[in-house]
Amino acid sequence: MDTYVRILCGALISAILLLSLPENGKTFGALLTMGTCVMVLLSAIHFLEPILDFIRQLRQTAGLPDDYLRLLVKVLAVGLSSEIAASVCNLSGAPTLAKTVELVGAFLIVSFTVPLYAAVLELIQKLVGSV
Amino acid sequence: MEVDLIFKIAAVGIIVSILNQVLSRSGRDEQATMTSLAGVIVVLMILAQKIAELFTMVKTLFEF
C-alpha cells in the first residue's frame, strides 16, 4: 500500500512538472514521462512476484511440465515489455515505431508458442492415428 | 520510488528551455540548438541506466 501511494504521488508530481515545462520543452516532456514510467514500473514490478509464485505453486500442485509454464511467463514478459516500449514510442509522437515494436513482440510470442502448436499437432496426429 | 529522477529531468528541462530562450533572443540560434541537444543527451544518459535496470529486472523476474 505504501508503494502504491508513493507511485500515485510520483505520477501526480510528474504531471504537474509536465505542465510547468515551457512550450518548447516537448522533448523533455516526453523524457520526463518516460522517466516516470520507468520509475513507476521499477517500484511496481514487485507486485507481480506473489502472482508468479502462486502460478509456480499451482504448477507443482497440478504436476504440469515446467517448460509450458516457463513459456507462459516468457510470453507475459514479452507482452509487458513490448507494451511499455510501444506506449512510450506513441507518446513521443512515433506511432509507426510503436506499431513496429508491437509487431516484433507478436512475432516473438508466436515463435515462443510454436512448440505448443507442435505438441497440439502431435496430439491430434496421435488421436487420428489411434482411431 | 525514487522521485529524484523526475525532479532531475524536470530541472534539466526547465534550465535548458530558459537557456534556449536567452540564446535565441540574443541571436545565437546555433548555440541554443547545441544546448538543447546537450540537455537531451544528459537526460537520456541518466534514463538509459534506469531503462536497462528495468529490463534486467523484468528478465530476472520472468526467468528469461
Coordinates of N, CA, C and O in Angstrom, one line a residue:
Chain A
M1 N 0.8 -1.2 0.0 CA 0.0 0.0 0.0 C 0.9 1.3 0.0 O 0.6 2.2 -0.7
D2 N 2.0 1.2 0.8 CA 2.9 2.3 0.8 C 3.5 2.6 -0.5 O 3.6 3.8 -0.9
T3 N 3.9 1.6 -1.2 CA 4.5 1.7 -2.6 C 3.5 2.3 -3.5 O 3.8 3.2 -4.3
Y4 N 2.2 1.9 -3.4 CA 1.1 2.4 -4.2 C 0.9 3.9 -4.1 O 0.8 4.6 -5.0
V5 N 0.9 4.3 -2.8 CA 0.7 5.7 -2.5 C 1.9 6.5 -3.1 O 1.7 7.6 -3.7
R6 N 3.1 6.0 -2.9 CA 4.3 6.6 -3.5 C 4.2 6.8 -5.0 O 4.6 7.8 -5.5
I7 N 3.7 5.7 -5.6 CA 3.6 5.7 -7.1 C 2.6 6.8 -7.5 O 2.9 7.6 -8.4
L8 N 1.5 6.9 -6.8 CA 0.5 7.9 -7.1 C 1.1 9.3 -7.0 O 0.9 10.1 -7.8
C9 N 1.8 9.5 -5.9 CA 2.4 10.8 -5.6 C 3.4 11.2 -6.7 O 3.4 12.3 -7.2
G10 N 4.2 10.2 -7.1 CA 5.2 10.4 -8.1 C 4.6 10.8 -9.4 O 5.0 11.7 -10.1
A11 N 3.5 10.1 -9.8 CA 2.8 10.3 -11.0 C 2.2 11.7 -11.0 O 2.2 12.5 -12.0
L12 N 1.6 12.1 -9.9 CA 1.0 13.4 -9.8 C 2.0 14.5 -9.9 O 1.8 15.5 -10.6
I13 N 3.2 14.3 -9.2 CA 4.3 15.3 -9.3 C 4.8 15.5 -10.7 O 5.0 16.6 -11.2
S14 N 4.9 14.3 -11.4 CA 5.4 14.3 -12.7 C 4.4 15.1 -13.6 O 4.8 15.8 -14.5
A15 N 3.1 14.9 -13.4 CA 2.1 15.5 -14.2 C 2.1 17.0 -14.0 O 2.0 17.8 -15.0
I16 N 2.3 17.5 -12.8 CA 2.4 18.9 -12.5 C 3.7 19.5 -13.2 O 3.7 20.6 -13.8
L17 N 4.8 18.8 -13.0 CA 6.1 19.2 -13.7 C 5.9 19.3 -15.2 O 6.5 20.2 -15.8
L18 N 5.2 18.4 -15.7 CA 4.9 18.4 -17.2 C 4.2 19.6 -17.6 O 4.5 20.2 -18.6
L19 N 3.3 20.1 -16.8 CA 2.5 21.3 -17.1 C 3.4 22.5 -17.0 O 3.2 23.5 -17.7
S20 N 4.3 22.4 -16.0 CA 5.2 23.6 -15.8 C 6.3 23.7 -16.8 O 7.0 24.8 -16.8
L21 N 6.6 22.7 -17.6 CA 7.6 22.8 -18.6 C 7.2 23.8 -19.7 O 6.0 23.8 -20.1
P22 N 8.1 24.6 -20.2 CA 7.7 25.6 -21.2 C 7.3 24.9 -22.5 O 7.5 23.7 -22.7
E23 N 6.6 25.7 -23.4 CA 6.0 25.1 -24.6 C 7.1 24.4 -25.5 O 6.7 23.4 -26.1
N24 N 8.3 24.9 -25.6 CA 9.3 24.3 -26.5 C 10.0 23.1 -25.8 O 10.9 22.6 -26.4
G25 N 9.6 22.8 -24.6 CA 10.2 21.7 -23.9 C 9.5 20.4 -24.1 O 9.3 19.6 -23.2
K26 N 9.1 20.2 -25.4 CA 8.3 19.0 -25.7 C 9.2 17.7 -25.6 O 8.7 16.7 -25.1
T27 N 10.4 17.8 -26.0 CA 11.3 16.7 -25.9 C 11.5 16.3 -24.4 O 11.5 15.1 -24.1
F28 N 11.7 17.3 -23.6 CA 11.8 17.0 -22.1 C 10.6 16.5 -21.5 O 10.6 15.7 -20.6
G29 N 9.4 16.9 -22.1 CA 8.2 16.3 -21.6 C 8.1 14.9 -21.8 O 7.7 14.1 -20.9
A30 N 8.5 14.4 -23.0 CA 8.5 13.0 -23.4 C 9.5 12.3 -22.5 O 9.2 11.2 -22.0
L31 N 10.7 12.9 -22.3 CA 11.7 12.2 -21.5 C 11.2 12.1 -20.0 O 11.5 11.1 -19.3
L32 N 10.6 13.2 -19.5 CA 10.0 13.1 -18.2 C 9.0 12.0 -18.0 O 9.0 11.3 -17.0
T33 N 8.1 11.9 -19.0 CA 7.1 10.9 -18.9 C 7.8 9.5 -18.9 O 7.4 8.6 -18.2
M34 N 8.8 9.3 -19.8 CA 9.5 8.1 -19.9 C 10.1 7.7 -18.6 O 10.1 6.6 -18.1
G35 N 10.8 8.7 -18.0 CA 11.5 8.5 -16.7 C 10.5 8.1 -15.6 O 10.7 7.2 -14.8
T36 N 9.3 8.8 -15.6 CA 8.3 8.5 -14.6 C 7.8 7.0 -14.8 O 7.6 6.3 -13.8
C37 N 7.6 6.7 -16.1 CA 7.1 5.3 -16.4 C 8.1 4.3 -15.9 O 7.7 3.3 -15.2
V38 N 9.4 4.5 -16.1 CA 10.4 3.6 -15.7 C 10.5 3.5 -14.2 O 10.5 2.4 -13.6
M39 N 10.4 4.6 -13.5 CA 10.5 4.6 -12.0 C 9.2 3.9 -11.4 O 9.4 3.1 -10.5
V40 N 8.1 4.2 -12.0 CA 6.8 3.5 -11.5 C 6.9 2.0 -11.7 O 6.6 1.3 -10.8
L41 N 7.4 1.6 -12.9 CA 7.5 0.2 -13.2 C 8.5 -0.5 -12.3 O 8.3 -1.6 -11.9
L42 N 9.6 0.2 -12.1 CA 10.7 -0.4 -11.2 C 10.1 -0.6 -9.8 O 10.5 -1.6 -9.2
S43 N 9.3 0.3 -9.3 CA 8.7 0.1 -8.0 C 7.6 -0.9 -8.0 O 7.4 -1.6 -7.0
A44 N 6.8 -0.9 -9.1 CA 5.6 -1.7 -9.1 C 5.8 -3.2 -9.6 O 4.9 -4.0 -9.4
I45 N 7.0 -3.5 -10.1 CA 7.2 -4.8 -10.7 C 7.2 -5.9 -9.6 O 6.9 -7.0 -9.8
H46 N 7.5 -5.4 -8.4 CA 7.5 -6.4 -7.2 C 6.1 -6.9 -6.9 O 5.9 -8.0 -6.3
F47 N 5.0 -6.2 -7.4 CA 3.7 -6.7 -7.2 C 3.4 -8.0 -7.9 O 2.5 -8.7 -7.5
L48 N 4.2 -8.2 -9.0 CA 4.0 -9.4 -9.8 C 4.6 -10.7 -9.1 O 4.2 -11.8 -9.4
E49 N 5.5 -10.5 -8.2 CA 6.2 -11.6 -7.5 C 5.2 -12.6 -6.9 O 5.4 -13.8 -7.2
P50 N 4.3 -12.2 -6.1 CA 3.4 -13.2 -5.5 C 2.5 -13.9 -6.5 O 2.2 -15.1 -6.3
I51 N 2.2 -13.2 -7.6 CA 1.4 -13.9 -8.7 C 2.2 -15.0 -9.3 O 1.7 -16.1 -9.5
L52 N 3.4 -14.7 -9.6 CA 4.3 -15.7 -10.3 C 4.6 -16.8 -9.3 O 4.6 -18.0 -9.8
D53 N 4.7 -16.5 -8.0 CA 5.0 -17.6 -7.1 C 3.7 -18.5 -7.0 O 3.9 -19.7 -6.9
F54 N 2.5 -17.9 -7.0 CA 1.3 -18.7 -7.0 C 1.2 -19.6 -8.2 O 0.8 -20.7 -8.1
I55 N 1.6 -19.0 -9.4 CA 1.5 -19.8 -10.6 C 2.4 -21.0 -10.5 O 2.1 -22.2 -10.8
R56 N 3.6 -20.8 -9.9 CA 4.6 -21.9 -9.7 C 4.1 -23.0 -8.8 O 4.2 -24.1 -9.0
Q57 N 3.4 -22.5 -7.7 CA 2.8 -23.4 -6.7 C 1.7 -24.2 -7.3 O 1.6 -25.4 -7.1
L58 N 0.9 -23.5 -8.2 CA -0.2 -24.2 -8.9 C 0.4 -25.3 -9.8 O -0.2 -26.4 -9.9
R59 N 1.5 -25.0 -10.5 CA 2.1 -25.9 -11.4 C 2.6 -27.1 -10.6 O 2.4 -28.3 -11.1
Q60 N 3.2 -26.9 -9.5 CA 3.7 -28.0 -8.7 C 2.5 -28.9 -8.2 O 2.6 -30.1 -8.2
T61 N 1.4 -28.2 -7.8 CA 0.3 -29.0 -7.3 C -0.3 -29.8 -8.4 O -0.7 -31.0 -8.2
A62 N -0.4 -29.2 -9.6 CA -1.1 -29.9 -10.7 C -0.1 -30.9 -11.4 O -0.6 -31.7 -12.2
G63 N 1.2 -30.7 -11.1 CA 2.2 -31.6 -11.8 C 2.3 -31.4 -13.2 O 2.6 -32.3 -14.0
L64 N 2.2 -30.1 -13.6 CA 2.4 -29.8 -15.1 C 3.8 -29.7 -15.4 O 4.7 -29.4 -14.6
P65 N 4.2 -29.9 -16.7 CA 5.6 -29.8 -17.1 C 6.1 -28.3 -17.0 O 5.3 -27.4 -17.2
D66 N 7.3 -28.2 -16.6 CA 7.9 -26.9 -16.3 C 8.1 -26.0 -17.5 O 8.0 -24.8 -17.5
D67 N 8.3 -26.7 -18.7 CA 8.5 -26.0 -19.9 C 7.3 -25.1 -20.3 O 7.5 -23.9 -20.7
Y68 N 6.2 -25.6 -20.2 CA 5.0 -24.9 -20.6 C 4.7 -23.6 -19.7 O 4.4 -22.6 -20.2
L69 N 5.0 -23.8 -18.5 CA 4.8 -22.6 -17.6 C 5.8 -21.6 -17.9 O 5.5 -20.4 -17.9
R70 N 7.0 -22.0 -18.1 CA 8.1 -21.0 -18.4 C 7.8 -20.3 -19.7 O 8.0 -19.1 -19.8
L71 N 7.2 -21.0 -20.6 CA 6.8 -20.4 -21.9 C 5.7 -19.3 -21.6 O 5.8 -18.2 -22.2
L72 N 4.8 -19.7 -20.8 CA 3.7 -18.8 -20.5 C 4.2 -17.5 -19.8 O 3.8 -16.4 -20.2
V73 N 5.1 -17.6 -18.9 CA 5.7 -16.5 -18.2 C 6.5 -15.6 -19.2 O 6.5 -14.4 -19.1
K74 N 7.2 -16.3 -20.1 CA 8.0 -15.6 -21.1 C 7.1 -14.7 -22.0 O 7.4 -13.6 -22.3
V75 N 6.0 -15.3 -22.4 CA 5.0 -14.6 -23.2 C 4.5 -13.4 -22.5 O 4.4 -12.3 -23.1
L76 N 4.2 -13.6 -21.2 CA 3.8 -12.5 -20.4 C 4.8 -11.3 -20.3 O 4.5 -10.2 -20.5
A77 N 6.1 -11.7 -20.2 CA 7.1 -10.7 -20.1 C 7.3 -10.0 -21.4 O 7.5 -8.8 -21.4
V78 N 7.2 -10.7 -22.5 CA 7.4 -10.1 -23.8 C 6.2 -9.1 -24.1 O 6.4 -8.0 -24.5
G79 N 5.0 -9.6 -23.8 CA 3.9 -8.7 -23.9 C 4.0 -7.4 -23.1 O 3.7 -6.3 -23.6
L80 N 4.4 -7.6 -21.9 CA 4.5 -6.5 -21.0 C 5.6 -5.5 -21.5 O 5.3 -4.3 -21.6
S81 N 6.7 -6.0 -21.8 CA 7.8 -5.0 -22.2 C 7.5 -4.4 -23.5 O 7.8 -3.2 -23.7
S82 N 6.9 -5.1 -24.5 CA 6.6 -4.5 -25.8 C 5.5 -3.5 -25.6 O 5.6 -2.4 -26.3
E83 N 4.6 -3.7 -24.7 CA 3.5 -2.7 -24.5 C 4.1 -1.4 -23.9 O 3.7 -0.3 -24.3
I84 N 5.0 -1.6 -22.9 CA 5.7 -0.4 -22.3 C 6.4 0.4 -23.4 O 6.2 1.6 -23.6
A85 N 7.2 -0.3 -24.2 CA 8.0 0.4 -25.2 C 7.1 1.0 -26.3 O 7.4 2.2 -26.7
A86 N 6.1 0.3 -26.7 CA 5.2 0.9 -27.7 C 4.4 2.1 -27.2 O 4.3 3.1 -27.9
S87 N 4.0 2.1 -25.9 CA 3.3 3.3 -25.4 C 4.2 4.5 -25.3 O 3.8 5.6 -25.5
V88 N 5.5 4.2 -24.9 CA 6.5 5.4 -24.8 C 6.7 5.9 -26.2 O 6.8 7.1 -26.4
C89 N 6.8 5.0 -27.2 CA 7.0 5.5 -28.6 C 5.8 6.3 -29.1 O 6.0 7.3 -29.7
N90 N 4.6 5.8 -28.8 CA 3.4 6.5 -29.1 C 3.4 7.9 -28.6 O 3.0 8.9 -29.2
L91 N 3.8 8.0 -27.3 CA 3.8 9.3 -26.6 C 4.8 10.3 -27.2 O 4.5 11.5 -27.3
S92 N 5.9 9.7 -27.7 CA 6.9 10.6 -28.2 C 6.6 11.0 -29.7 O 7.4 11.6 -30.3
G93 N 5.4 10.6 -30.1 CA 5.0 11.0 -31.5 C 5.5 10.1 -32.6 O 5.8 10.6 -33.7
A94 N 5.7 8.9 -32.3 CA 6.2 7.9 -33.3 C 5.3 6.7 -33.3 O 5.8 5.6 -32.8
P95 N 4.1 6.8 -33.8 CA 3.2 5.7 -33.8 C 3.7 4.5 -34.7 O 3.4 3.4 -34.4
T96 N 4.5 4.9 -35.8 CA 5.0 3.8 -36.7 C 6.0 2.9 -35.9 O 5.9 1.7 -36.0
L97 N 6.8 3.6 -35.1 CA 7.8 2.9 -34.3 C 7.0 2.0 -33.3 O 7.4 0.8 -33.0
A98 N 6.0 2.5 -32.7 CA 5.2 1.8 -31.7 C 4.6 0.5 -32.3 O 4.6 -0.5 -31.7
K99 N 4.0 0.7 -33.5 CA 3.4 -0.4 -34.2 C 4.5 -1.5 -34.5 O 4.2 -2.7 -34.4
T100 N 5.7 -1.0 -34.9 CA 6.8 -2.0 -35.2 C 7.2 -2.8 -34.0 O 7.3 -4.0 -34.1
V101 N 7.3 -2.1 -32.9 CA 7.6 -2.7 -31.6 C 6.6 -3.8 -31.2 O 6.9 -4.9 -30.9
E102 N 5.3 -3.4 -31.4 CA 4.2 -4.4 -31.1 C 4.3 -5.6 -32.0 O 4.1 -6.7 -31.6
L103 N 4.6 -5.3 -33.3 CA 4.7 -6.4 -34.3 C 5.8 -7.3 -33.9 O 5.6 -8.6 -34.0
V104 N 6.9 -6.8 -33.5 CA 8.1 -7.6 -33.2 C 7.8 -8.5 -31.9 O 8.1 -9.6 -31.9
G105 N 7.1 -7.8 -31.0 CA 6.6 -8.6 -29.8 C 5.7 -9.7 -30.2 O 5.9 -10.8 -29.7
A106 N 4.8 -9.5 -31.1 CA 3.9 -10.5 -31.6 C 4.6 -11.6 -32.3 O 4.3 -12.8 -32.0
F107 N 5.6 -11.3 -33.1 CA 6.5 -12.3 -33.8 C 7.1 -13.2 -32.7 O 7.2 -14.4 -32.9
L108 N 7.7 -12.5 -31.7 CA 8.4 -13.3 -30.7 C 7.5 -14.2 -29.9 O 7.9 -15.4 -29.6
I109 N 6.3 -13.7 -29.6 CA 5.3 -14.5 -28.9 C 5.0 -15.8 -29.7 O 4.9 -16.9 -29.2
V110 N 4.7 -15.5 -31.0 CA 4.4 -16.6 -31.9 C 5.5 -17.6 -32.0 O 5.3 -18.8 -31.9
S111 N 6.7 -17.1 -32.1 CA 7.9 -18.0 -32.2 C 8.1 -18.8 -30.9 O 8.5 -19.9 -30.9
F112 N 7.7 -18.2 -29.7 CA 7.8 -18.9 -28.4 C 6.8 -20.0 -28.4 O 7.0 -21.1 -27.8
T113 N 5.6 -19.7 -29.0 CA 4.5 -20.7 -28.8 C 4.5 -21.8 -29.9 O 3.6 -22.7 -29.8
V114 N 5.4 -21.7 -30.8 CA 5.5 -22.8 -31.8 C 5.6 -24.2 -31.2 O 4.9 -25.1 -31.7
P115 N 6.4 -24.4 -30.2 CA 6.5 -25.8 -29.6 C 5.1 -26.3 -29.1 O 4.8 -27.4 -29.2
L116 N 4.3 -25.3 -28.6 CA 3.0 -25.7 -28.1 C 2.1 -26.2 -29.3 O 1.4 -27.2 -29.1
Y117 N 2.1 -25.4 -30.4 CA 1.4 -25.8 -31.5 C 1.8 -27.1 -32.0 O 1.0 -28.0 -32.4
A118 N 3.1 -27.3 -32.0 CA 3.7 -28.6 -32.5 C 3.2 -29.8 -31.6 O 2.8 -30.8 -32.1
A119 N 3.1 -29.5 -30.3 CA 2.6 -30.5 -29.3 C 1.1 -30.8 -29.6 O 0.7 -32.0 -29.6
V120 N 0.3 -29.8 -29.9 CA -1.1 -30.0 -30.2 C -1.2 -30.8 -31.4 O -2.1 -31.7 -31.5
L121 N -0.4 -30.4 -32.4 CA -0.5 -31.1 -33.7 C -0.1 -32.6 -33.5 O -0.8 -33.5 -34.1
E122 N 0.9 -32.8 -32.7 CA 1.3 -34.2 -32.5 C 0.2 -35.0 -31.8 O -0.1 -36.2 -32.1
L123 N -0.5 -34.3 -30.8 CA -1.6 -35.0 -30.1 C -2.7 -35.3 -31.1 O -3.3 -36.5 -31.0
I124 N -3.0 -34.4 -32.0 CA -4.1 -34.6 -32.9 C -3.7 -35.8 -33.8 O -4.6 -36.7 -34.1
Q125 N -2.5 -35.8 -34.3 CA -2.0 -36.9 -35.1 C -2.1 -38.2 -34.4 O -2.5 -39.2 -35.0
K126 N -1.8 -38.3 -33.1 CA -1.8 -39.5 -32.4 C -3.3 -40.0 -32.2 O -3.6 -41.1 -32.4
L127 N -4.2 -39.0 -32.0 CA -5.6 -39.3 -31.8 C -6.2 -39.8 -33.1 O -6.9 -40.8 -33.1
V128 N -5.9 -39.1 -34.2 CA -6.4 -39.6 -35.5 C -5.8 -40.9 -35.9 O -6.5 -41.8 -36.4
G129 N -4.5 -41.1 -35.5 CA -3.9 -42.4 -35.8 C -4.5 -43.6 -35.0 O -4.6 -44.7 -35.5
S130 N -4.9 -43.3 -33.8 CA -5.5 -44.3 -33.0 C -6.9 -44.7 -33.3 O -7.4 -45.8 -33.0
V131 N -7.6 -43.8 -34.1 CA -9.0 -44.1 -34.4 C -9.0 -45.2 -35.5 O -8.2 -45.2 -36.4
Chain B
M1 N 9.9 4.4 -4.3 CA 10.1 5.0 -5.6 C 11.0 6.3 -5.5 O 10.8 7.1 -4.7
E2 N 11.9 6.4 -6.5 CA 12.9 7.5 -6.5 C 12.2 8.7 -7.2 O 12.1 8.6 -8.5
V3 N 11.8 9.7 -6.5 CA 11.2 10.9 -7.2 C 12.3 11.8 -7.7 O 12.1 12.7 -8.5
D4 N 13.6 11.6 -7.1 CA 14.7 12.4 -7.5 C 14.9 12.5 -9.0 O 15.2 13.6 -9.6
L5 N 14.8 11.4 -9.7 CA 15.0 11.3 -11.1 C 14.0 12.2 -11.9 O 14.4 12.9 -12.8
I6 N 12.8 12.2 -11.4 CA 11.7 13.0 -12.0 C 12.1 14.5 -11.9 O 12.0 15.3 -12.9
F7 N 12.5 14.9 -10.7 CA 12.9 16.3 -10.4 C 14.1 16.6 -11.3 O 14.2 17.7 -11.8
K8 N 15.0 15.7 -11.3 CA 16.3 16.0 -12.1 C 15.9 16.3 -13.6 O 16.4 17.2 -14.1
I9 N 15.1 15.4 -14.1 CA 14.8 15.6 -15.6 C 14.0 16.9 -15.8 O 14.3 17.7 -16.7
A10 N 13.1 17.2 -14.9 CA 12.3 18.4 -15.0 C 13.2 19.7 -14.8 O 13.1 20.6 -15.6
A11 N 14.2 19.6 -13.9 CA 15.1 20.7 -13.7 C 16.0 20.9 -14.9 O 16.1 22.1 -15.4
V12 N 16.5 19.9 -15.5 CA 17.3 20.0 -16.7 C 16.5 20.6 -17.8 O 16.9 21.5 -18.6
G13 N 15.2 20.1 -17.9 CA 14.3 20.6 -19.0 C 14.0 22.1 -18.8 O 14.1 22.8 -19.8
I14 N 13.8 22.6 -17.6 CA 13.5 24.0 -17.4 C 14.7 24.8 -17.7 O 14.7 25.9 -18.4
I15 N 15.9 24.4 -17.2 CA 17.1 25.1 -17.4 C 17.5 25.3 -18.9 O 17.8 26.3 -19.4
V16 N 17.3 24.1 -19.6 CA 17.7 24.1 -21.0 C 16.7 25.0 -21.7 O 17.1 25.8 -22.6
S17 N 15.4 25.0 -21.4 CA 14.4 25.9 -22.0 C 14.8 27.3 -21.8 O 14.7 28.1 -22.8
I18 N 15.1 27.7 -20.6 CA 15.5 29.1 -20.3 C 16.7 29.5 -21.1 O 16.7 30.6 -21.8
L19 N 17.7 28.6 -21.1 CA 19.0 28.9 -21.9 C 18.7 29.1 -23.3 O 19.2 29.9 -24.0
N20 N 17.8 28.2 -23.8 CA 17.4 28.2 -25.2 C 16.7 29.5 -25.6 O 17.1 30.1 -26.6
Q21 N 15.8 30.0 -24.7 CA 15.2 31.3 -25.0 C 16.2 32.4 -25.0 O 16.1 33.3 -25.9
V22 N 17.0 32.4 -24.0 CA 18.0 33.5 -23.9 C 18.9 33.6 -25.1 O 19.2 34.6 -25.7
L23 N 19.4 32.4 -25.5 CA 20.4 32.3 -26.6 C 19.7 32.6 -27.9 O 20.3 33.3 -28.8
S24 N 18.4 32.2 -28.0 CA 17.7 32.5 -29.3 C 17.4 34.0 -29.4 O 17.5 34.6 -30.5
R25 N 17.0 34.6 -28.3 CA 16.7 36.1 -28.3 C 18.0 36.9 -28.6 O 17.9 38.0 -29.2
S26 N 19.1 36.4 -28.2 CA 20.4 37.2 -28.4 C 21.0 36.8 -29.8 O 22.1 37.1 -30.1
G27 N 20.2 36.1 -30.6 CA 20.7 35.8 -32.0 C 21.7 34.6 -32.1 O 22.4 34.5 -33.1
R28 N 21.8 33.8 -31.0 CA 22.8 32.7 -31.1 C 22.0 31.4 -31.3 O 21.9 30.6 -30.3
D29 N 21.4 31.2 -32.4 CA 20.5 30.1 -32.6 C 21.2 28.8 -32.6 O 20.7 27.7 -32.1
E30 N 22.4 28.8 -33.2 CA 23.2 27.6 -33.2 C 23.6 27.1 -31.8 O 23.5 25.9 -31.5
Q31 N 24.0 28.0 -31.0 CA 24.3 27.6 -29.6 C 23.1 27.1 -28.8 O 23.2 26.2 -28.0
A32 N 22.0 27.7 -29.1 CA 20.7 27.3 -28.5 C 20.4 25.9 -28.9 O 20.0 25.1 -28.0
T33 N 20.6 25.6 -30.1 CA 20.3 24.2 -30.6 C 21.3 23.2 -29.9 O 20.9 22.1 -29.5
M34 N 22.5 23.6 -29.8 CA 23.5 22.7 -29.2 C 23.2 22.5 -27.7 O 23.4 21.4 -27.2
T35 N 22.7 23.6 -27.1 CA 22.4 23.5 -25.6 C 21.2 22.5 -25.4 O 21.3 21.6 -24.6
S36 N 20.2 22.6 -26.3 CA 19.1 21.7 -26.2 C 19.5 20.2 -26.4 O 19.1 19.3 -25.7
L37 N 20.4 20.1 -27.4 CA 20.9 18.7 -27.7 C 21.7 18.2 -26.5 O 21.5 17.0 -26.2
A38 N 22.5 19.0 -25.9 CA 23.3 18.6 -24.8 C 22.4 18.1 -23.6 O 22.6 17.1 -23.0
G39 N 21.4 18.9 -23.4 CA 20.4 18.6 -22.3 C 19.7 17.3 -22.6 O 19.6 16.5 -21.7
V40 N 19.3 17.1 -23.8 CA 18.6 15.8 -24.2 C 19.6 14.6 -23.9 O 19.2 13.6 -23.4
I41 N 20.8 14.8 -24.4 CA 21.8 13.7 -24.2 C 22.0 13.4 -22.7 O 22.1 12.2 -22.3
V42 N 22.2 14.4 -21.9 CA 22.4 14.2 -20.5 C 21.2 13.5 -19.9 O 21.4 12.5 -19.1
V43 N 20.0 13.9 -20.2 CA 18.8 13.2 -19.6 C 18.7 11.8 -20.1 O 18.4 10.8 -19.4
L44 N 19.0 11.6 -21.4 CA 19.0 10.2 -22.0 C 20.0 9.3 -21.3 O 19.7 8.1 -21.1
M45 N 21.2 9.9 -21.0 CA 22.2 9.0 -20.3 C 21.7 8.6 -19.0 O 22.0 7.5 -18.5
I46 N 21.0 9.5 -18.3 CA 20.5 9.1 -16.9 C 19.4 8.1 -17.1 O 19.4 7.1 -16.4
L47 N 18.6 8.3 -18.1 CA 17.4 7.5 -18.3 C 17.8 6.1 -18.8 O 17.1 5.1 -18.4
A48 N 18.8 6.0 -19.6 CA 19.2 4.7 -20.2 C 19.6 3.7 -19.1 O 19.3 2.5 -19.2
Q49 N 20.3 4.2 -18.1 CA 20.7 3.3 -17.0 C 19.4 2.7 -16.3 O 19.4 1.5 -16.0
K50 N 18.4 3.6 -16.1 CA 17.2 3.1 -15.4 C 16.4 2.2 -16.3 O 15.9 1.2 -15.8
I51 N 16.4 2.5 -17.6 CA 15.7 1.6 -18.5 C 16.4 0.2 -18.5 O 15.7 -0.9 -18.5
A52 N 17.7 0.2 -18.5 CA 18.5 -1.1 -18.5 C 18.2 -1.8 -17.2 O 18.0 -3.0 -17.2
E53 N 18.1 -1.1 -16.1 CA 17.8 -1.7 -14.8 C 16.4 -2.3 -14.8 O 16.2 -3.5 -14.4
L54 N 15.4 -1.6 -15.5 CA 14.1 -2.2 -15.5 C 14.0 -3.4 -16.4 O 13.4 -4.4 -15.9
F55 N 14.7 -3.4 -17.5 CA 14.6 -4.6 -18.4 C 15.4 -5.8 -17.7 O 15.0 -6.9 -17.9
T56 N 16.5 -5.5 -17.0 CA 17.2 -6.5 -16.3 C 16.3 -7.2 -15.2 O 16.2 -8.4 -15.0
M57 N 15.5 -6.3 -14.5 CA 14.6 -6.8 -13.5 C 13.5 -7.7 -14.1 O 13.2 -8.7 -13.6
V58 N 13.0 -7.2 -15.3 CA 11.9 -8.0 -15.9 C 12.5 -9.4 -16.3 O 11.9 -10.4 -16.2
K59 N 13.8 -9.3 -16.8 CA 14.4 -10.6 -17.2 C 14.6 -11.5 -16.1 O 14.3 -12.7 -16.2
T60 N 15.0 -11.0 -14.9 CA 15.3 -11.9 -13.8 C 13.9 -12.4 -13.2 O 13.8 -13.5 -12.8
L61 N 13.0 -11.5 -13.2 CA 11.7 -11.9 -12.6 C 10.9 -12.9 -13.4 O 10.4 -13.9 -12.8
F62 N 11.0 -12.8 -14.7 CA 10.3 -13.7 -15.6 C 11.2 -14.9 -16.1 O 10.9 -15.6 -17.0
E63 N 12.4 -15.0 -15.5 CA 13.4 -16.1 -15.7 C 13.6 -16.2 -17.2 O 13.5 -17.3 -17.8
F64 N 14.1 -15.2 -17.9 CA 14.4 -15.2 -19.3 C 15.7 -16.0 -19.6 O 16.6 -15.9 -18.8

